[in-house]
């Protein structure tokens, strides 16, 4: 039996790039895929490609930034395929500017698509799954979120994007901790791949080679998604994966580092020496992208 045989999967932003690669890979593994994209013709093209290859898929253009519309996306998957097992939050946009030039609209748009979009779809899926669990059903449900290296370590000119992606990383930790009791896992990934967004910035670096291994192909990321969406990944939750080419790693999150304890209240004049000691002992953070 295929790894995701008859599992029902919602993938947002699946009309192209990474989302399309995920949709095709899940379908090849036996899943029934709801291809969501704000661009309906793009979603229909991917769903049609899956069906042409013998798989099951439906297109959907619901707005993930709207809470009520997101309920409709979840409902559409359940009505079309009879159940729901996996939500892949993939959709994203960029509005890159240096922080001093960033406008409120740039901030709001990125937060809406990335951070609120991750909340809206998952919220309705979790309500559906929780009711199933309360009814006695044993679940193997999955939330797969999309963060970014920008969210893990920052990126010059992308304060809005980095903040949203950092929020998604933290959201994933909380989802994993809270939802395990229902049989729901939550993981995230920070992919490095050629997409509509990255091609605008890294066109030369990420271009497809004339021959040999296509290092930045979206298809290199898809196998991890299929595995995470399957039942065999049940022991893995609350993890942040990084994928680049043939490289797969788990990111190390924030953790308490070196400390000094005075045993009482510090005086402002004492702080400088203590901070100098801590900085000397601490492992340096990875550099912000672009520095």
mmCIF file of C-alpha atoms in Angstrom:
data_model
loop_
_atom_site.group_PDB
_atom_site.id
_atom_site.type_symbol
_atom_site.label_atom_id
_atom_site.label_comp_id
_atom_site.label_asym_id
_atom_site.label_seq_id
_atom_site.Cartn_x
_atom_site.Cartn_y
_atom_site.Cartn_z
ATOM 1 C CA UNK A 1 0.000 0.000 0.000
ATOM 2 C CA UNK A 2 1.210 3.531 -0.776
ATOM 3 C CA UNK A 3 2.415 5.640 2.151
ATOM 4 C CA UNK A 4 -0.609 7.971 2.160
ATOM 5 C CA UNK A 5 -3.211 5.706 0.593
ATOM 6 C CA UNK A 6 -6.674 7.318 0.855
ATOM 7 C CA UNK A 7 -5.524 10.031 3.252
ATOM 8 C CA UNK A 8 -7.241 13.351 2.579
ATOM 9 C CA UNK A 9 -4.900 16.325 2.327
ATOM 10 C CA UNK A 10 -5.478 20.075 2.025
ATOM 11 C CA UNK A 11 -2.533 21.978 0.553
ATOM 12 C CA UNK A 12 -2.678 25.766 0.402
ATOM 13 C CA UNK A 13 -0.849 27.736 -2.248
ATOM 14 C CA UNK A 14 -0.738 24.565 -4.333
ATOM 15 C CA UNK A 15 -1.168 26.164 -7.752
ATOM 16 C CA UNK A 16 2.585 26.281 -8.351
ATOM 17 C CA UNK A 17 6.063 25.987 -6.851
ATOM 18 C CA UNK A 18 6.407 23.975 -3.685
ATOM 19 C CA UNK A 19 2.657 23.542 -3.244
ATOM 20 C CA UNK A 20 2.307 21.961 -6.668
ATOM 21 C CA UNK A 21 5.221 19.626 -5.943
ATOM 22 C CA UNK A 22 3.602 18.615 -2.651
ATOM 23 C CA UNK A 23 0.233 17.997 -4.293
ATOM 24 C CA UNK A 24 1.711 15.774 -6.990
ATOM 25 C CA UNK A 25 3.814 13.851 -4.471
ATOM 26 C CA UNK A 26 0.925 13.265 -2.076
ATOM 27 C CA UNK A 27 -1.279 12.104 -4.932
ATOM 28 C CA UNK A 28 1.453 9.742 -6.149
ATOM 29 C CA UNK A 29 1.521 8.304 -2.616
ATOM 30 C CA UNK A 30 -2.212 7.555 -2.783
ATOM 31 C CA UNK A 31 -3.651 10.650 -1.098
ATOM 32 C CA UNK A 32 -6.791 12.520 -2.102
ATOM 33 C CA UNK A 33 -5.775 16.149 -2.493
ATOM 34 C CA UNK A 34 -7.682 19.405 -2.187
ATOM 35 C CA UNK A 35 -5.562 21.830 -4.191
ATOM 36 C CA UNK A 36 -6.150 25.275 -2.710
ATOM 37 C CA UNK A 37 -4.869 28.423 -4.377
ATOM 38 C CA UNK A 38 -6.252 31.945 -4.662
ATOM 39 C CA UNK A 39 -5.548 31.547 -8.391
ATOM 40 C CA UNK A 40 -8.324 29.121 -9.354
ATOM 41 C CA UNK A 41 -7.057 28.324 -12.895
ATOM 42 C CA UNK A 42 -3.679 27.377 -11.399
ATOM 43 C CA UNK A 43 -5.367 25.156 -8.807
ATOM 44 C CA UNK A 44 -7.517 23.535 -11.479
ATOM 45 C CA UNK A 45 -4.452 22.851 -13.623
ATOM 46 C CA UNK A 46 -2.702 21.012 -10.782
ATOM 47 C CA UNK A 47 -5.845 19.071 -9.847
ATOM 48 C CA UNK A 48 -6.302 18.166 -13.505
ATOM 49 C CA UNK A 49 -2.702 16.971 -13.713
ATOM 50 C CA UNK A 50 -3.267 14.693 -10.727
ATOM 51 C CA UNK A 51 -6.470 13.263 -12.191
ATOM 52 C CA UNK A 52 -4.774 12.735 -15.551
ATOM 53 C CA UNK A 53 -2.218 10.594 -13.727
ATOM 54 C CA UNK A 54 -4.954 8.489 -12.144
ATOM 55 C CA UNK A 55 -5.139 10.281 -8.800
ATOM 56 C CA UNK A 56 -7.953 12.028 -6.961
ATOM 57 C CA UNK A 57 -7.941 15.799 -6.577
ATOM 58 C CA UNK A 58 -10.222 18.819 -6.475
ATOM 59 C CA UNK A 59 -9.457 22.503 -6.948
ATOM 60 C CA UNK A 60 -10.417 25.195 -4.457
ATOM 61 C CA UNK A 61 -9.819 28.958 -4.380
ATOM 62 C CA UNK A 62 -11.023 29.772 -0.862
ATOM 63 C CA UNK A 63 -9.330 32.681 0.925
ATOM 64 C CA UNK A 64 -7.129 31.360 3.744
ATOM 65 C CA UNK A 65 -6.931 34.826 5.324
ATOM 66 C CA UNK A 66 -10.689 34.831 5.969
ATOM 67 C CA UNK A 67 -11.845 32.703 8.896
ATOM 68 C CA UNK A 68 -15.272 31.865 7.476
ATOM 69 C CA UNK A 69 -13.843 31.121 4.025
ATOM 70 C CA UNK A 70 -11.282 28.814 5.617
ATOM 71 C CA UNK A 71 -14.115 26.858 7.197
ATOM 72 C CA UNK A 72 -15.430 26.419 3.677
ATOM 73 C CA UNK A 73 -12.087 25.039 2.497
ATOM 74 C CA UNK A 74 -12.071 22.412 5.245
ATOM 75 C CA UNK A 75 -15.710 21.603 4.590
ATOM 76 C CA UNK A 76 -15.026 21.233 0.861
ATOM 77 C CA UNK A 77 -12.341 18.607 1.491
ATOM 78 C CA UNK A 78 -14.594 16.643 3.826
ATOM 79 C CA UNK A 79 -17.593 16.809 1.483
ATOM 80 C CA UNK A 80 -15.496 15.898 -1.568
ATOM 81 C CA UNK A 81 -13.484 13.058 -0.051
ATOM 82 C CA UNK A 82 -15.357 12.028 3.102
ATOM 83 C CA UNK A 83 -12.750 12.945 5.723
ATOM 84 C CA UNK A 84 -9.642 15.027 6.446
ATOM 85 C CA UNK A 85 -6.268 13.834 7.695
ATOM 86 C CA UNK A 86 -3.606 16.393 6.767
ATOM 87 C CA UNK A 87 -3.358 20.175 6.474
ATOM 88 C CA UNK A 88 -0.302 21.562 4.682
ATOM 89 C CA UNK A 89 -0.019 25.313 5.249
ATOM 90 C CA UNK A 90 2.143 26.383 2.324
ATOM 91 C CA UNK A 91 0.710 29.578 0.828
ATOM 92 C CA UNK A 92 2.819 32.705 1.147
ATOM 93 C CA UNK A 93 3.706 36.112 -0.250
ATOM 94 C CA UNK A 94 6.554 38.605 0.106
ATOM 95 C CA UNK A 95 6.442 42.383 0.474
ATOM 96 C CA UNK A 96 10.150 43.014 0.944
ATOM 97 C CA UNK A 97 11.400 46.399 2.142
ATOM 98 C CA UNK A 98 13.967 47.651 4.599
ATOM 99 C CA UNK A 99 12.299 48.212 7.978
ATOM 100 C CA UNK A 100 12.641 52.007 7.791
ATOM 101 C CA UNK A 101 10.640 51.970 4.545
ATOM 102 C CA UNK A 102 8.075 49.316 5.496
ATOM 103 C CA UNK A 103 4.454 50.429 5.200
ATOM 104 C CA UNK A 104 1.577 49.207 7.338
ATOM 105 C CA UNK A 105 -0.030 47.579 4.289
ATOM 106 C CA UNK A 106 3.146 45.586 3.648
ATOM 107 C CA UNK A 107 3.110 44.336 7.219
ATOM 108 C CA UNK A 108 -0.593 43.484 7.277
ATOM 109 C CA UNK A 109 -0.578 41.611 3.954
ATOM 110 C CA UNK A 110 2.298 39.345 4.930
ATOM 111 C CA UNK A 111 0.875 38.670 8.391
ATOM 112 C CA UNK A 112 -2.521 37.865 6.913
ATOM 113 C CA UNK A 113 -1.323 35.310 4.371
ATOM 114 C CA UNK A 114 1.349 33.664 6.493
ATOM 115 C CA UNK A 115 0.454 33.856 10.168
ATOM 116 C CA UNK A 116 -3.316 34.309 10.052
ATOM 117 C CA UNK A 117 -3.586 31.913 7.115
ATOM 118 C CA UNK A 118 -1.845 29.231 9.153
ATOM 119 C CA UNK A 119 -4.267 29.835 12.007
ATOM 120 C CA UNK A 120 -7.499 29.902 10.009
ATOM 121 C CA UNK A 121 -7.191 26.583 8.177
ATOM 122 C CA UNK A 122 -5.716 24.708 11.143
ATOM 123 C CA UNK A 123 -8.338 26.079 13.533
ATOM 124 C CA UNK A 124 -11.227 24.609 11.555
ATOM 125 C CA UNK A 125 -9.390 21.342 10.922
ATOM 126 C CA UNK A 126 -8.610 20.941 14.625
ATOM 127 C CA UNK A 127 -12.237 21.570 15.595
ATOM 128 C CA UNK A 128 -13.262 18.801 13.192
ATOM 129 C CA UNK A 129 -10.600 16.438 14.536
ATOM 130 C CA UNK A 130 -11.360 17.224 18.173
ATOM 131 C CA UNK A 131 -14.984 16.262 17.694
ATOM 132 C CA UNK A 132 -13.880 13.000 16.103
ATOM 133 C CA UNK A 133 -11.558 12.290 19.038
ATOM 134 C CA UNK A 134 -14.299 13.078 21.547
ATOM 135 C CA UNK A 135 -16.491 10.618 19.673
ATOM 136 C CA UNK A 136 -13.960 7.880 20.315
ATOM 137 C CA UNK A 137 -12.127 7.842 16.992
ATOM 138 C CA UNK A 138 -8.389 7.210 17.083
ATOM 139 C CA UNK A 139 -6.769 9.893 14.948
ATOM 140 C CA UNK A 140 -3.627 10.099 12.862
ATOM 141 C CA UNK A 141 -4.045 13.769 11.945
ATOM 142 C CA UNK A 142 -1.270 16.046 10.781
ATOM 143 C CA UNK A 143 -0.578 19.782 10.624
ATOM 144 C CA UNK A 144 2.440 20.709 8.515
ATOM 145 C CA UNK A 145 3.436 24.366 8.694
ATOM 146 C CA UNK A 146 5.880 26.393 6.622
ATOM 147 C CA UNK A 147 8.435 28.593 8.312
ATOM 148 C CA UNK A 148 11.669 29.836 6.749
ATOM 149 C CA UNK A 149 15.329 30.422 7.460
ATOM 150 C CA UNK A 150 14.284 34.071 7.581
ATOM 151 C CA UNK A 151 11.999 33.249 10.493
ATOM 152 C CA UNK A 152 14.644 31.214 12.287
ATOM 153 C CA UNK A 153 17.492 33.695 12.036
ATOM 154 C CA UNK A 154 16.181 36.880 10.393
ATOM 155 C CA UNK A 155 16.708 38.315 6.927
ATOM 156 C CA UNK A 156 17.687 41.828 5.868
ATOM 157 C CA UNK A 157 14.817 43.570 4.063
ATOM 158 C CA UNK A 158 12.263 41.021 5.263
ATOM 159 C CA UNK A 159 11.266 42.057 8.775
ATOM 160 C CA UNK A 160 7.573 41.403 8.103
ATOM 161 C CA UNK A 161 8.216 38.029 6.470
ATOM 162 C CA UNK A 162 10.745 37.008 9.140
ATOM 163 C CA UNK A 163 8.386 37.985 11.963
ATOM 164 C CA UNK A 164 5.530 35.991 10.429
ATOM 165 C CA UNK A 165 7.710 32.944 9.826
ATOM 166 C CA UNK A 166 9.145 33.161 13.340
ATOM 167 C CA UNK A 167 5.594 33.277 14.652
ATOM 168 C CA UNK A 168 4.760 30.150 12.687
ATOM 169 C CA UNK A 169 7.697 28.327 14.273
ATOM 170 C CA UNK A 170 6.427 29.222 17.757
ATOM 171 C CA UNK A 171 2.841 28.378 16.786
ATOM 172 C CA UNK A 172 3.972 24.905 15.734
ATOM 173 C CA UNK A 173 5.522 24.237 19.149
ATOM 174 C CA UNK A 174 2.296 25.190 20.916
ATOM 175 C CA UNK A 175 0.115 23.187 18.531
ATOM 176 C CA UNK A 176 2.277 20.115 19.078
ATOM 177 C CA UNK A 177 2.100 20.468 22.859
ATOM 178 C CA UNK A 178 -1.649 21.069 23.002
ATOM 179 C CA UNK A 179 -2.972 18.766 20.302
ATOM 180 C CA UNK A 180 -1.105 15.517 20.948
ATOM 181 C CA UNK A 181 -3.918 14.399 23.279
ATOM 182 C CA UNK A 182 -6.247 14.229 20.258
ATOM 183 C CA UNK A 183 -3.867 12.305 18.011
ATOM 184 C CA UNK A 184 -2.786 15.400 16.063
ATOM 185 C CA UNK A 185 0.867 16.098 15.323
ATOM 186 C CA UNK A 186 2.261 19.478 14.257
ATOM 187 C CA UNK A 187 5.581 19.979 12.525
ATOM 188 C CA UNK A 188 7.084 22.726 10.405
ATOM 189 C CA UNK A 189 9.724 23.062 7.749
ATOM 190 C CA UNK A 190 12.031 25.732 6.421
ATOM 191 C CA UNK A 191 12.541 24.794 2.767
ATOM 192 C CA UNK A 192 15.165 26.156 0.397
ATOM 193 C CA UNK A 193 13.753 25.724 -3.090
ATOM 194 C CA UNK A 194 12.999 27.493 -6.346
ATOM 195 C CA UNK A 195 9.559 29.123 -6.156
ATOM 196 C CA UNK A 196 7.849 32.205 -7.505
ATOM 197 C CA UNK A 197 9.019 34.136 -4.430
ATOM 198 C CA UNK A 198 12.638 32.987 -4.292
ATOM 199 C CA UNK A 199 13.199 33.335 -8.033
ATOM 200 C CA UNK A 200 12.648 37.075 -7.690
ATOM 201 C CA UNK A 201 15.571 37.369 -5.267
ATOM 202 C CA UNK A 202 17.843 34.414 -6.014
ATOM 203 C CA UNK A 203 17.252 33.930 -9.743
ATOM 204 C CA UNK A 204 20.882 33.197 -10.622
ATOM 205 C CA UNK A 205 21.607 31.066 -7.562
ATOM 206 C CA UNK A 206 18.500 28.918 -7.856
ATOM 207 C CA UNK A 207 18.177 28.538 -11.626
ATOM 208 C CA UNK A 208 17.745 25.039 -12.973
ATOM 209 C CA UNK A 209 21.022 23.519 -14.218
ATOM 210 C CA UNK A 210 21.354 22.298 -17.777
ATOM 211 C CA UNK A 211 22.161 18.815 -16.484
ATOM 212 C CA UNK A 212 22.694 16.889 -13.259
ATOM 213 C CA UNK A 213 20.984 17.185 -9.893
ATOM 214 C CA UNK A 214 18.587 20.125 -9.706
ATOM 215 C CA UNK A 215 19.570 21.244 -6.213
ATOM 216 C CA UNK A 216 16.789 23.785 -5.687
ATOM 217 C CA UNK A 217 13.934 21.859 -7.330
ATOM 218 C CA UNK A 218 10.733 21.945 -5.229
ATOM 219 C CA UNK A 219 10.460 18.194 -5.762
ATOM 220 C CA UNK A 220 13.412 17.715 -3.388
ATOM 221 C CA UNK A 221 11.296 18.970 -0.482
ATOM 222 C CA UNK A 222 8.123 17.003 -1.247
ATOM 223 C CA UNK A 223 9.205 13.568 0.079
ATOM 224 C CA UNK A 224 9.532 14.952 3.614
ATOM 225 C CA UNK A 225 5.999 16.338 3.409
ATOM 226 C CA UNK A 226 4.597 13.008 2.267
ATOM 227 C CA UNK A 227 6.335 11.193 5.120
ATOM 228 C CA UNK A 228 5.183 13.746 7.708
ATOM 229 C CA UNK A 229 1.637 13.467 6.389
ATOM 230 C CA UNK A 230 1.591 9.691 6.658
ATOM 231 C CA UNK A 231 0.656 7.543 9.637
ATOM 232 C CA UNK A 232 4.232 6.298 10.053
ATOM 233 C CA UNK A 233 5.333 9.741 11.308
ATOM 234 C CA UNK A 234 3.180 9.512 14.445
ATOM 235 C CA UNK A 235 6.128 9.697 16.843
ATOM 236 C CA UNK A 236 7.393 13.002 15.445
ATOM 237 C CA UNK A 237 5.821 16.290 16.510
ATOM 238 C CA UNK A 238 6.919 19.800 17.443
ATOM 239 C CA UNK A 239 9.915 19.663 15.105
ATOM 240 C CA UNK A 240 11.329 22.197 12.676
ATOM 241 C CA UNK A 241 12.881 20.602 9.614
ATOM 242 C CA UNK A 242 15.216 22.309 7.172
ATOM 243 C CA UNK A 243 15.460 20.955 3.632
ATOM 244 C CA UNK A 244 17.880 22.062 0.934
ATOM 245 C CA UNK A 245 18.783 19.936 -2.062
ATOM 246 C CA UNK A 246 19.595 16.530 -0.635
ATOM 247 C CA UNK A 247 20.154 17.885 2.879
ATOM 248 C CA UNK A 248 17.670 17.188 5.678
ATOM 249 C CA UNK A 249 18.131 18.532 9.205
ATOM 250 C CA UNK A 250 16.229 19.408 12.372
ATOM 251 C CA UNK A 251 16.709 22.979 13.577
ATOM 252 C CA UNK A 252 17.756 23.698 17.153
ATOM 253 C CA UNK A 253 15.256 26.012 18.814
ATOM 254 C CA UNK A 254 15.673 28.728 21.419
ATOM 255 C CA UNK A 255 16.820 27.284 24.728
ATOM 256 C CA UNK A 256 18.169 28.764 27.950
ATOM 257 C CA UNK A 257 21.872 29.424 27.628
ATOM 258 C CA UNK A 258 24.508 30.355 30.209
ATOM 259 C CA UNK A 259 23.320 32.205 33.285
ATOM 260 C CA UNK A 260 24.611 34.035 36.340
ATOM 261 C CA UNK A 261 22.619 34.122 39.555
ATOM 262 C CA UNK A 262 23.327 36.824 42.112
ATOM 263 C CA UNK A 263 20.817 35.376 44.525
ATOM 264 C CA UNK A 264 19.165 38.753 44.899
ATOM 265 C CA UNK A 265 18.093 41.831 42.971
ATOM 266 C CA UNK A 266 20.638 43.222 40.526
ATOM 267 C CA UNK A 267 21.659 46.861 40.575
ATOM 268 C CA UNK A 268 21.748 48.594 37.175
ATOM 269 C CA UNK A 269 25.480 49.289 37.579
ATOM 270 C CA UNK A 270 26.162 45.539 37.968
ATOM 271 C CA UNK A 271 24.393 44.438 34.789
ATOM 272 C CA UNK A 272 27.129 45.356 32.316
ATOM 273 C CA UNK A 273 29.717 42.968 33.774
ATOM 274 C CA UNK A 274 27.147 40.161 34.017
ATOM 275 C CA UNK A 275 26.038 40.621 30.410
ATOM 276 C CA UNK A 276 29.668 40.657 29.244
ATOM 277 C CA UNK A 277 30.203 37.327 31.003
ATOM 278 C CA UNK A 278 27.081 35.809 29.450
ATOM 279 C CA UNK A 279 27.944 37.006 25.951
ATOM 280 C CA UNK A 280 31.415 35.509 26.331
ATOM 281 C CA UNK A 281 29.936 32.126 27.294
ATOM 282 C CA UNK A 282 26.960 32.018 24.898
ATOM 283 C CA UNK A 283 26.991 30.204 21.566
ATOM 284 C CA UNK A 284 26.702 32.926 18.882
ATOM 285 C CA UNK A 285 23.466 33.008 16.916
ATOM 286 C CA UNK A 286 23.550 32.255 13.217
ATOM 287 C CA UNK A 287 24.052 35.399 11.187
ATOM 288 C CA UNK A 288 21.025 37.202 9.809
ATOM 289 C CA UNK A 289 20.620 36.534 6.086
ATOM 290 C CA UNK A 290 22.083 39.387 4.096
ATOM 291 C CA UNK A 291 24.727 40.373 6.666
#
